[in-house]
PDB file of C-alpha atoms in Angstrom:
ATOM      1  CA  UNK I   1      15.113  25.349  -4.896  1.00 82.00           C
ATOM      2  CA  UNK I   2      15.822  21.662  -5.533  1.00 82.00           C
ATOM      3  CA  UNK I   3      16.241  20.973  -1.806  1.00 85.00           C
ATOM      4  CA  UNK I   4      12.999  22.783  -0.969  1.00 90.00           C
ATOM      5  CA  UNK I   5      11.099  20.777  -3.589  1.00 90.00           C
ATOM      6  CA  UNK I   6      12.556  17.506  -2.341  1.00 90.00           C
ATOM      7  CA  UNK I   7      11.687  18.391   1.255  1.00 91.00           C
ATOM      8  CA  UNK I   8       8.094  19.135   0.177  1.00 92.00           C
ATOM      9  CA  UNK I   9       7.875  15.811  -1.685  1.00 92.00           C
ATOM     10  CA  UNK I  10       9.237  13.950   1.325  1.00 93.00           C
ATOM     11  CA  UNK I  11       6.674  15.623   3.573  1.00 93.00           C
ATOM     12  CA  UNK I  12       3.857  14.740   1.186  1.00 94.00           C
ATOM     13  CA  UNK I  13       4.944  11.086   1.022  1.00 94.00           C
ATOM     14  CA  UNK I  14       5.243  10.983   4.806  1.00 95.00           C
ATOM     15  CA  UNK I  15       1.695  12.349   5.016  1.00 95.00           C
ATOM     16  CA  UNK I  16       0.506   9.591   2.646  1.00 94.00           C
ATOM     17  CA  UNK I  17       1.931   7.042   5.078  1.00 96.00           C
ATOM     18  CA  UNK I  18       0.280   8.812   8.015  1.00 96.00           C
ATOM     19  CA  UNK I  19      -3.045   8.467   6.174  1.00 95.00           C
ATOM     20  CA  UNK I  20      -2.271   4.776   5.639  1.00 95.00           C
ATOM     21  CA  UNK I  21      -1.565   4.358   9.346  1.00 96.00           C
ATOM     22  CA  UNK I  22      -4.852   6.016  10.270  1.00 96.00           C
ATOM     23  CA  UNK I  23      -6.727   3.947   7.673  1.00 96.00           C
ATOM     24  CA  UNK I  24      -5.148   0.727   8.979  1.00 96.00           C
ATOM     25  CA  UNK I  25      -6.249   1.578  12.519  1.00 96.00           C
ATOM     26  CA  UNK I  26      -9.760   2.559  11.456  1.00 96.00           C
ATOM     27  CA  UNK I  27     -10.010  -0.739   9.565  1.00 96.00           C
ATOM     28  CA  UNK I  28      -8.749  -2.545  12.682  1.00 97.00           C
ATOM     29  CA  UNK I  29     -11.312  -0.738  14.853  1.00 97.00           C
ATOM     30  CA  UNK I  30     -14.122  -2.006  12.620  1.00 96.00           C
ATOM     31  CA  UNK I  31     -12.797  -5.510  11.837  1.00 96.00           C
ATOM     32  CA  UNK I  32     -10.555  -6.242  14.872  1.00 97.00           C
ATOM     33  CA  UNK I  33      -7.752  -7.169  12.425  1.00 96.00           C
ATOM     34  CA  UNK I  34      -5.616  -5.465   9.800  1.00 96.00           C
ATOM     35  CA  UNK I  35      -6.662  -6.205   6.200  1.00 95.00           C
ATOM     36  CA  UNK I  36      -5.438  -9.393   4.608  1.00 92.00           C
ATOM     37  CA  UNK I  37      -2.653  -8.883   2.119  1.00 92.00           C
ATOM     38  CA  UNK I  38      -4.269 -10.777  -0.715  1.00 93.00           C
ATOM     39  CA  UNK I  39      -7.537 -12.596  -1.248  1.00 93.00           C
ATOM     40  CA  UNK I  40      -6.821 -15.863  -3.090  1.00 92.00           C
ATOM     41  CA  UNK I  41      -9.779 -18.277  -3.076  1.00 92.00           C
ATOM     42  CA  UNK I  42      -9.497 -22.034  -3.630  1.00 91.00           C
ATOM     43  CA  UNK I  43      -9.667 -21.586  -7.419  1.00 91.00           C
ATOM     44  CA  UNK I  44      -6.274 -19.825  -7.223  1.00 89.00           C
ATOM     45  CA  UNK I  45      -7.406 -16.614  -8.949  1.00 90.00           C
ATOM     46  CA  UNK I  46      -6.148 -13.699  -6.853  1.00 93.00           C
ATOM     47  CA  UNK I  47      -8.903 -11.169  -6.210  1.00 95.00           C
ATOM     48  CA  UNK I  48      -7.917  -8.088  -4.184  1.00 95.00           C
ATOM     49  CA  UNK I  49      -5.260  -6.816  -1.801  1.00 95.00           C
ATOM     50  CA  UNK I  50      -4.796  -4.721   1.314  1.00 95.00           C
ATOM     51  CA  UNK I  51      -4.807  -1.349  -0.425  1.00 94.00           C
ATOM     52  CA  UNK I  52      -8.208  -1.977  -2.027  1.00 94.00           C
ATOM     53  CA  UNK I  53      -9.682  -2.784   1.373  1.00 94.00           C
ATOM     54  CA  UNK I  54      -8.360   0.484   2.823  1.00 94.00           C
ATOM     55  CA  UNK I  55     -10.118   2.683   0.234  1.00 93.00           C
ATOM     56  CA  UNK I  56     -13.186   3.465   2.400  1.00 93.00           C
ATOM     57  CA  UNK I  57     -10.818   4.588   5.165  1.00 93.00           C
ATOM     58  CA  UNK I  58      -8.584   6.697   2.903  1.00 90.00           C
ATOM     59  CA  UNK I  59     -11.165   8.891   1.186  1.00 83.00           C
ATOM     60  CA  UNK I  60     -14.850   9.585   1.169  1.00 71.00           C
ATOM     61  CA  UNK I  61     -15.683   8.381  -2.316  1.00 78.00           C
ATOM     62  CA  UNK I  62     -17.915   5.953  -4.165  1.00 86.00           C
ATOM     63  CA  UNK I  63     -14.833   4.227  -5.570  1.00 88.00           C
ATOM     64  CA  UNK I  64     -15.092   1.221  -3.234  1.00 91.00           C
ATOM     65  CA  UNK I  65     -18.709   0.584  -4.211  1.00 92.00           C
ATOM     66  CA  UNK I  66     -17.752   0.470  -7.908  1.00 93.00           C
ATOM     67  CA  UNK I  67     -15.398  -2.505  -7.397  1.00 94.00           C
ATOM     68  CA  UNK I  68     -16.794  -5.945  -8.145  1.00 95.00           C
ATOM     69  CA  UNK I  69     -15.186  -8.032  -5.394  1.00 94.00           C
ATOM     70  CA  UNK I  70     -16.474 -11.280  -6.910  1.00 93.00           C
ATOM     71  CA  UNK I  71     -14.116 -10.728  -9.847  1.00 95.00           C
ATOM     72  CA  UNK I  72     -10.346 -10.312  -9.899  1.00 95.00           C
ATOM     73  CA  UNK I  73      -8.909  -6.801  -9.724  1.00 95.00           C
ATOM     74  CA  UNK I  74      -7.684  -7.027 -13.346  1.00 95.00           C
ATOM     75  CA  UNK I  75     -10.938  -8.404 -14.766  1.00 95.00           C
ATOM     76  CA  UNK I  76     -12.231  -6.136 -17.586  1.00 95.00           C
ATOM     77  CA  UNK I  77     -15.294  -5.259 -15.464  1.00 95.00           C
ATOM     78  CA  UNK I  78     -12.977  -3.695 -12.853  1.00 95.00           C
ATOM     79  CA  UNK I  79     -10.698  -1.919 -15.361  1.00 92.00           C
ATOM     80  CA  UNK I  80     -12.634   1.341 -15.113  1.00 90.00           C
ATOM     81  CA  UNK I  81     -11.636   1.564 -11.439  1.00 92.00           C
ATOM     82  CA  UNK I  82      -8.131   0.089 -11.403  1.00 93.00           C
ATOM     83  CA  UNK I  83      -6.846   1.866 -14.514  1.00 91.00           C
ATOM     84  CA  UNK I  84      -6.885   5.140 -12.583  1.00 84.00           C
ATOM     85  CA  UNK I  85      -4.725   6.826 -10.003  1.00 81.00           C
ATOM     86  CA  UNK I  86      -6.708   8.412  -7.198  1.00 78.00           C
ATOM     87  CA  UNK I  87      -5.114   9.671  -4.018  1.00 70.00           C
ATOM     88  CA  UNK I  88      -2.211   8.370  -1.933  1.00 77.00           C
ATOM     89  CA  UNK I  89      -0.757   5.705  -4.231  1.00 88.00           C
ATOM     90  CA  UNK I  90       2.329   7.473  -5.520  1.00 91.00           C
ATOM     91  CA  UNK I  91       5.447   9.092  -4.146  1.00 92.00           C
ATOM     92  CA  UNK I  92       5.554  12.716  -5.273  1.00 91.00           C
ATOM     93  CA  UNK I  93       8.171  13.326  -7.938  1.00 90.00           C
ATOM     94  CA  UNK I  94       8.248   9.724  -9.193  1.00 92.00           C
ATOM     95  CA  UNK I  95       7.218   9.786 -12.837  1.00 90.00           C
ATOM     96  CA  UNK I  96       6.163   6.138 -13.207  1.00 92.00           C
ATOM     97  CA  UNK I  97       2.493   6.215 -12.189  1.00 92.00           C
ATOM     98  CA  UNK I  98       0.943   3.659 -14.590  1.00 93.00           C
ATOM     99  CA  UNK I  99       1.863   0.128 -15.639  1.00 94.00           C
ATOM    100  CA  UNK I 100       2.331  -0.838 -19.285  1.00 94.00           C
ATOM    101  CA  UNK I 101      -1.236  -2.175 -19.177  1.00 94.00           C
ATOM    102  CA  UNK I 102      -2.526   1.182 -17.913  1.00 93.00           C
ATOM    103  CA  UNK I 103      -3.120   0.291 -14.256  1.00 94.00           C
ATOM    104  CA  UNK I 104      -2.406   2.927 -11.605  1.00 93.00           C
ATOM    105  CA  UNK I 105       0.726   2.004  -9.642  1.00 94.00           C
ATOM    106  CA  UNK I 106       1.322   1.851  -5.899  1.00 95.00           C
ATOM    107  CA  UNK I 107       4.678   3.172  -4.658  1.00 96.00           C
ATOM    108  CA  UNK I 108       4.238   1.676  -1.183  1.00 96.00           C
ATOM    109  CA  UNK I 109       4.451  -1.983  -0.187  1.00 96.00           C
ATOM    110  CA  UNK I 110       3.226  -3.799   2.911  1.00 96.00           C
ATOM    111  CA  UNK I 111       4.965  -5.994   5.453  1.00 95.00           C
ATOM    112  CA  UNK I 112       4.412  -9.622   4.335  1.00 94.00           C
ATOM    113  CA  UNK I 113       4.476 -10.739   7.981  1.00 93.00           C
ATOM    114  CA  UNK I 114       1.386  -8.640   8.696  1.00 94.00           C
ATOM    115  CA  UNK I 115      -0.481  -8.583   5.375  1.00 92.00           C
ATOM    116  CA  UNK I 116      -0.218 -11.752   3.375  1.00 89.00           C
ATOM    117  CA  UNK I 117      -2.340 -14.236   1.494  1.00 92.00           C
ATOM    118  CA  UNK I 118      -5.679 -15.171   3.079  1.00 92.00           C
ATOM    119  CA  UNK I 119      -4.631 -14.296   6.616  1.00 90.00           C
ATOM    120  CA  UNK I 120      -5.335 -11.366   8.918  1.00 93.00           C
ATOM    121  CA  UNK I 121      -3.235 -10.160  11.850  1.00 95.00           C
ATOM    122  CA  UNK I 122      -4.525  -8.220  14.841  1.00 95.00           C
ATOM    123  CA  UNK I 123      -2.710  -5.878  17.181  1.00 96.00           C
ATOM    124  CA  UNK I 124      -2.887  -8.609  19.832  1.00 95.00           C
ATOM    125  CA  UNK I 125      -0.888 -10.886  17.502  1.00 95.00           C
ATOM    126  CA  UNK I 126       2.035  -8.445  17.582  1.00 94.00           C
ATOM    127  CA  UNK I 127       3.898  -9.852  20.561  1.00 94.00           C
ATOM    128  CA  UNK I 128       6.717  -7.273  20.357  1.00 93.00           C
ATOM    129  CA  UNK I 129       4.283  -4.341  20.302  1.00 92.00           C
ATOM    130  CA  UNK I 130       2.984  -2.015  17.631  1.00 94.00           C
ATOM    131  CA  UNK I 131       5.966   0.350  17.849  1.00 94.00           C
ATOM    132  CA  UNK I 132       8.255  -2.521  16.814  1.00 94.00           C
ATOM    133  CA  UNK I 133       6.200  -3.794  13.869  1.00 95.00           C
ATOM    134  CA  UNK I 134       5.879  -1.992  10.565  1.00 96.00           C
ATOM    135  CA  UNK I 135       2.898  -1.999   8.210  1.00 96.00           C
ATOM    136  CA  UNK I 136       4.058  -0.442   4.936  1.00 97.00           C
ATOM    137  CA  UNK I 137       6.684   1.817   3.435  1.00 96.00           C
ATOM    138  CA  UNK I 138       8.059   3.589   0.382  1.00 96.00           C
ATOM    139  CA  UNK I 139       9.714   1.382  -2.213  1.00 95.00           C
ATOM    140  CA  UNK I 140      12.513   2.223  -4.650  1.00 94.00           C
ATOM    141  CA  UNK I 141      11.001   0.676  -7.772  1.00 93.00           C
ATOM    142  CA  UNK I 142       9.360  -2.360  -9.347  1.00 95.00           C
ATOM    143  CA  UNK I 143       6.021  -0.805  -8.493  1.00 95.00           C
ATOM    144  CA  UNK I 144       2.881  -2.915  -8.802  1.00 95.00           C
ATOM    145  CA  UNK I 145      -0.655  -1.794  -9.689  1.00 95.00           C
ATOM    146  CA  UNK I 146      -2.489  -0.607  -6.592  1.00 94.00           C
ATOM    147  CA  UNK I 147      -5.156  -3.273  -7.086  1.00 93.00           C
ATOM    148  CA  UNK I 148      -2.625  -6.083  -7.327  1.00 95.00           C
ATOM    149  CA  UNK I 149      -3.305  -8.572  -4.497  1.00 95.00           C
ATOM    150  CA  UNK I 150       0.367  -9.170  -3.665  1.00 94.00           C
ATOM    151  CA  UNK I 151       1.595  -5.657  -2.821  1.00 94.00           C
ATOM    152  CA  UNK I 152       4.039  -6.700  -0.155  1.00 94.00           C
ATOM    153  CA  UNK I 153       7.758  -7.367   0.078  1.00 93.00           C
ATOM    154  CA  UNK I 154      10.207  -7.992   2.909  1.00 92.00           C
ATOM    155  CA  UNK I 155      12.159  -5.082   4.343  1.00 90.00           C
ATOM    156  CA  UNK I 156      15.662  -5.988   3.281  1.00 84.00           C
ATOM    157  CA  UNK I 157      18.555  -3.733   4.106  1.00 76.00           C
ATOM    158  CA  UNK I 158      20.252  -1.653   2.935  1.00 85.00           C
ATOM    159  CA  UNK I 159      17.589   0.772   1.808  1.00 89.00           C
ATOM    160  CA  UNK I 160      17.842   2.223  -1.709  1.00 89.00           C
ATOM    161  CA  UNK I 161      19.841  -0.796  -2.872  1.00 89.00           C
ATOM    162  CA  UNK I 162      17.897  -1.316  -6.081  1.00 89.00           C
ATOM    163  CA  UNK I 163      14.383  -1.434  -7.501  1.00 92.00           C
ATOM    164  CA  UNK I 164      13.337  -4.308  -5.204  1.00 91.00           C
ATOM    165  CA  UNK I 165      14.290  -2.434  -2.043  1.00 92.00           C
ATOM    166  CA  UNK I 166      12.614   0.071   0.230  1.00 93.00           C
ATOM    167  CA  UNK I 167      13.564   3.731   0.273  1.00 92.00           C
ATOM    168  CA  UNK I 168      12.756   6.663  -1.969  1.00 91.00           C
ATOM    169  CA  UNK I 169      15.123   9.429  -0.887  1.00 91.00           C
ATOM    170  CA  UNK I 170      18.889   9.784  -0.612  1.00 90.00           C
ATOM    171  CA  UNK I 171      18.471   9.848   3.178  1.00 89.00           C
ATOM    172  CA  UNK I 172      16.479   6.574   3.224  1.00 91.00           C
ATOM    173  CA  UNK I 173      12.784   5.796   3.220  1.00 94.00           C
ATOM    174  CA  UNK I 174       9.670   6.397   5.271  1.00 96.00           C
ATOM    175  CA  UNK I 175       8.059   3.423   6.985  1.00 96.00           C
ATOM    176  CA  UNK I 176       4.632   3.379   8.692  1.00 97.00           C
ATOM    177  CA  UNK I 177       4.690   1.427  11.933  1.00 97.00           C
ATOM    178  CA  UNK I 178       1.762  -0.434  13.473  1.00 96.00           C
ATOM    179  CA  UNK I 179       1.397   2.226  16.179  1.00 95.00           C
ATOM    180  CA  UNK I 180       0.610   4.719  13.391  1.00 94.00           C
ATOM    181  CA  UNK I 181       3.937   6.527  13.573  1.00 96.00           C
ATOM    182  CA  UNK I 182       5.940   7.225  10.419  1.00 97.00           C
ATOM    183  CA  UNK I 183       9.728   7.210  10.654  1.00 96.00           C
ATOM    184  CA  UNK I 184      12.525   7.817   8.194  1.00 95.00           C
ATOM    185  CA  UNK I 185      14.874   4.834   8.161  1.00 93.00           C
ATOM    186  CA  UNK I 186      18.341   5.664   6.916  1.00 88.00           C
TER     187      UNK I 186
END
């Protein structure tokens, strides 16, 4: 029974990453680039990150229109949106879904070489091809709120080597590649 439940959770998390891959490509089709990792204007106050920009491509909802993009994600005006958990933010079976401040957490982090501060990358910028570049993946811990503008970390090996690493399962972790494929890295 335990193995069947874990297999179902793994499949659900893999499907979350497939939705991310599709959302990234739909965003790219509209904007000709992948979303920037974090929006940090000259005043230094971080506004919003890649996950927030993918919302219209992840679900048909009015959620995106309720976000005030002129204000930071953690501004009290935006609390009503960011202190919730909505759809594909969490890995099934992981109990930690909210921060101490009440913000919904994201259990997936992006590749800082693709999504970083104030810079966008296109498919054409990926000189080694989309199958050799990853976009995001499951992380082992130290989750950040999904609205946090810096939801990225480098893919250091080995997987599952602590809360700052990637990987969510004993076998490894799922990673979404820039071609839209999702693979389990062991």
